[in-house]
Amino acid sequence: MNSHIASSGVLAKSLVVLFALFGVFFQLAAAVPVADMEKRDVWDPQLLYPHAGTIWYKGQTHNVTWDNSNPPSDLTDPVGLILLKAGSTATPLILADGFNILDGRVEVTVPWVLEADDYSLVLFGDSSNVGPQFTILQ
């Protein structure tokens, strides 16, 4: 029985040493600077439509527009995505995706959602931008 206790003690000590070495390795790896890390631009175009006070009706189509007048010269991600946001919560509803963020507009169809006056759009491209709140009615 003593040999069983001794072998489990050696195993426990070995695991402690192994985890300690793993922790040291992880800290060293995290501290190494990444030389090839490319500089990323941040472009946050202002949403122009829908604006505060806009009312959309379910099933209609609208042109969502944003200011595309000052894009960075080295835009890293020109592919856009628009999500619907309800209050402070982003919904899983994608209104548009795969469009070129430099276009400045994309047509969307108003989804069948609950009527509310606290909807907004989130425009993703190079960065993300949340527009003003507007209303969706039946």
mmCIF file of N, CA and C in Angstrom, residues 35-83:
data_model
loop_
_atom_site.group_PDB
_atom_site.id
_atom_site.type_symbol
_atom_site.label_atom_id
_atom_site.label_comp_id
_atom_site.label_asym_id
_atom_site.label_seq_id
_atom_site.Cartn_x
_atom_site.Cartn_y
_atom_site.Cartn_z
ATOM 1 N N ALA A 35 5.878 40.199 -35.363
ATOM 2 C CA ALA A 35 6.533 41.115 -36.291
ATOM 3 C C ALA A 35 5.694 41.385 -37.531
ATOM 4 N N ASP A 36 4.949 40.397 -37.980
ATOM 5 C CA ASP A 36 4.211 40.546 -39.224
ATOM 6 C C ASP A 36 2.787 41.043 -39.031
ATOM 7 N N MET A 37 2.478 41.527 -37.843
ATOM 8 C CA MET A 37 1.133 42.023 -37.577
ATOM 9 C C MET A 37 0.904 43.249 -38.453
ATOM 10 N N GLU A 38 -0.091 43.175 -39.338
ATOM 11 C CA GLU A 38 -0.324 44.292 -40.235
ATOM 12 C C GLU A 38 -1.157 45.367 -39.558
ATOM 13 N N LYS A 39 -0.897 46.592 -39.925
ATOM 14 C CA LYS A 39 -1.644 47.722 -39.385
ATOM 15 C C LYS A 39 -3.045 47.700 -39.978
ATOM 16 N N ARG A 40 -4.048 47.808 -39.136
ATOM 17 C CA ARG A 40 -5.437 47.792 -39.583
ATOM 18 C C ARG A 40 -6.001 49.209 -39.540
ATOM 19 N N ASP A 41 -6.722 49.561 -40.576
ATOM 20 C CA ASP A 41 -7.388 50.847 -40.597
ATOM 21 C C ASP A 41 -8.741 50.722 -39.898
ATOM 22 N N VAL A 42 -9.237 51.818 -39.423
ATOM 23 C CA VAL A 42 -10.556 51.830 -38.792
ATOM 24 C C VAL A 42 -11.359 52.913 -39.482
ATOM 25 N N TRP A 43 -12.442 52.486 -40.097
ATOM 26 C CA TRP A 43 -13.319 53.426 -40.790
ATOM 27 C C TRP A 43 -14.715 53.213 -40.266
ATOM 28 N N ASP A 44 -15.319 54.255 -39.787
ATOM 29 C CA ASP A 44 -16.611 54.181 -39.133
ATOM 30 C C ASP A 44 -17.578 55.129 -39.842
ATOM 31 N N PRO A 45 -18.060 54.763 -41.053
ATOM 32 C CA PRO A 45 -18.912 55.702 -41.793
ATOM 33 C C PRO A 45 -20.242 55.950 -41.089
ATOM 34 N N GLN A 46 -20.655 57.197 -41.073
ATOM 35 C CA GLN A 46 -21.902 57.577 -40.404
ATOM 36 C C GLN A 46 -23.107 57.120 -41.219
ATOM 37 N N LEU A 47 -24.050 56.455 -40.539
ATOM 38 C CA LEU A 47 -25.308 56.078 -41.178
ATOM 39 C C LEU A 47 -26.157 57.331 -41.369
ATOM 40 N N LEU A 48 -26.686 57.525 -42.570
ATOM 41 C CA LEU A 48 -27.498 58.695 -42.883
ATOM 42 C C LEU A 48 -28.996 58.376 -42.918
ATOM 43 N N TYR A 49 -29.332 57.156 -43.353
ATOM 44 C CA TYR A 49 -30.729 56.733 -43.406
ATOM 45 C C TYR A 49 -30.810 55.258 -43.098
ATOM 46 N N PRO A 50 -31.686 54.857 -42.192
ATOM 47 C CA PRO A 50 -32.745 55.632 -41.560
ATOM 48 C C PRO A 50 -32.183 56.568 -40.482
ATOM 49 N N HIS A 51 -32.818 57.697 -40.335
ATOM 50 C CA HIS A 51 -32.426 58.671 -39.315
ATOM 51 C C HIS A 51 -33.465 58.659 -38.196
ATOM 52 N N ALA A 52 -33.191 59.393 -37.138
ATOM 53 C CA ALA A 52 -34.141 59.479 -36.014
ATOM 54 C C ALA A 52 -35.468 60.019 -36.531
ATOM 55 N N GLY A 53 -36.553 59.392 -36.121
ATOM 56 C CA GLY A 53 -37.881 59.800 -36.552
ATOM 57 C C GLY A 53 -38.404 59.039 -37.762
ATOM 58 N N THR A 54 -37.555 58.257 -38.415
ATOM 59 C CA THR A 54 -37.979 57.465 -39.572
ATOM 60 C C THR A 54 -38.944 56.373 -39.126
ATOM 61 N N ILE A 55 -39.956 56.124 -39.956
ATOM 62 C CA ILE A 55 -40.890 55.017 -39.700
ATOM 63 C C ILE A 55 -40.842 54.072 -40.892
ATOM 64 N N TRP A 56 -40.552 52.827 -40.617
ATOM 65 C CA TRP A 56 -40.577 51.773 -41.625
ATOM 66 C C TRP A 56 -41.777 50.879 -41.350
ATOM 67 N N TYR A 57 -42.300 50.277 -42.412
ATOM 68 C CA TYR A 57 -43.399 49.322 -42.285
ATOM 69 C C TYR A 57 -42.922 47.957 -42.778
ATOM 70 N N LYS A 58 -43.345 46.932 -42.054
ATOM 71 C CA LYS A 58 -42.929 45.565 -42.366
ATOM 72 C C LYS A 58 -43.186 45.224 -43.833
ATOM 73 N N GLY A 59 -42.193 44.612 -44.474
ATOM 74 C CA GLY A 59 -42.311 44.194 -45.863
ATOM 75 C C GLY A 59 -41.880 45.229 -46.891
ATOM 76 N N GLN A 60 -41.737 46.489 -46.502
ATOM 77 C CA GLN A 60 -41.287 47.526 -47.429
ATOM 78 C C GLN A 60 -39.798 47.341 -47.742
ATOM 79 N N THR A 61 -39.343 47.959 -48.829
ATOM 80 C CA THR A 61 -37.902 48.011 -49.111
ATOM 81 C C THR A 61 -37.440 49.455 -48.968
ATOM 82 N N HIS A 62 -36.231 49.605 -48.476
ATOM 83 C CA HIS A 62 -35.634 50.928 -48.261
ATOM 84 C C HIS A 62 -34.161 50.879 -48.628
ATOM 85 N N ASN A 63 -33.632 52.030 -49.006
ATOM 86 C CA ASN A 63 -32.200 52.164 -49.229
ATOM 87 C C ASN A 63 -31.544 52.657 -47.951
ATOM 88 N N VAL A 64 -30.765 51.801 -47.308
ATOM 89 C CA VAL A 64 -29.955 52.228 -46.170
ATOM 90 C C VAL A 64 -28.766 52.975 -46.765
ATOM 91 N N THR A 65 -28.488 54.166 -46.263
ATOM 92 C CA THR A 65 -27.378 54.959 -46.807
ATOM 93 C C THR A 65 -26.420 55.365 -45.696
ATOM 94 N N TRP A 66 -25.169 55.554 -46.079
ATOM 95 C CA TRP A 66 -24.133 55.982 -45.150
ATOM 96 C C TRP A 66 -23.158 56.877 -45.898
ATOM 97 N N ASP A 67 -22.417 57.672 -45.145
ATOM 98 C CA ASP A 67 -21.440 58.605 -45.707
ATOM 99 C C ASP A 67 -20.181 57.828 -46.096
ATOM 100 N N ASN A 68 -19.914 57.748 -47.390
ATOM 101 C CA ASN A 68 -18.720 57.038 -47.846
ATOM 102 C C ASN A 68 -17.699 58.001 -48.443
ATOM 103 N N SER A 69 -17.740 59.259 -48.006
ATOM 104 C CA SER A 69 -16.896 60.293 -48.607
ATOM 105 C C SER A 69 -15.427 60.251 -48.191
ATOM 106 N N ASN A 70 -15.093 59.633 -47.065
ATOM 107 C CA ASN A 70 -13.699 59.642 -46.616
ATOM 108 C C ASN A 70 -13.173 58.261 -46.247
ATOM 109 N N PRO A 71 -13.211 57.297 -47.161
ATOM 110 C CA PRO A 71 -12.684 55.973 -46.812
ATOM 111 C C PRO A 71 -11.158 56.011 -46.745
ATOM 112 N N PRO A 72 -10.567 55.143 -45.945
ATOM 113 C CA PRO A 72 -9.105 55.077 -45.921
ATOM 114 C C PRO A 72 -8.579 54.536 -47.251
ATOM 115 N N SER A 73 -7.367 54.922 -47.605
ATOM 116 C CA SER A 73 -6.798 54.481 -48.884
ATOM 117 C C SER A 73 -6.467 52.992 -48.885
ATOM 118 N N ASP A 74 -6.252 52.421 -47.717
ATOM 119 C CA ASP A 74 -5.902 50.994 -47.625
ATOM 120 C C ASP A 74 -6.982 50.215 -46.878
ATOM 121 N N LEU A 75 -8.209 50.324 -47.345
ATOM 122 C CA LEU A 75 -9.355 49.663 -46.718
ATOM 123 C C LEU A 75 -9.128 48.155 -46.671
ATOM 124 N N THR A 76 -9.126 47.578 -45.469
ATOM 125 C CA THR A 76 -8.807 46.152 -45.323
ATOM 126 C C THR A 76 -10.000 45.237 -45.492
ATOM 127 N N ASP A 77 -11.211 45.737 -45.284
ATOM 128 C CA ASP A 77 -12.377 44.871 -45.401
ATOM 129 C C ASP A 77 -13.529 45.646 -46.031
ATOM 130 N N PRO A 78 -13.673 45.597 -47.354
ATOM 131 C CA PRO A 78 -14.729 46.364 -48.012
ATOM 132 C C PRO A 78 -16.083 45.654 -48.059
ATOM 133 N N VAL A 79 -16.179 44.459 -47.506
ATOM 134 C CA VAL A 79 -17.433 43.703 -47.564
ATOM 135 C C VAL A 79 -18.321 44.103 -46.391
ATOM 136 N N GLY A 80 -19.542 44.550 -46.699
ATOM 137 C CA GLY A 80 -20.436 45.075 -45.681
ATOM 138 C C GLY A 80 -21.464 44.082 -45.181
ATOM 139 N N LEU A 81 -22.012 44.398 -44.005
ATOM 140 C CA LEU A 81 -23.047 43.615 -43.341
ATOM 141 C C LEU A 81 -23.907 44.591 -42.549
ATOM 142 N N ILE A 82 -25.227 44.431 -42.615
ATOM 143 C CA ILE A 82 -26.139 45.270 -41.823
ATOM 144 C C ILE A 82 -27.005 44.361 -40.971
ATOM 145 N N LEU A 83 -26.973 44.608 -39.659
ATOM 146 C CA LEU A 83 -27.806 43.884 -38.696
ATOM 147 C C LEU A 83 -28.847 44.833 -38.118
#
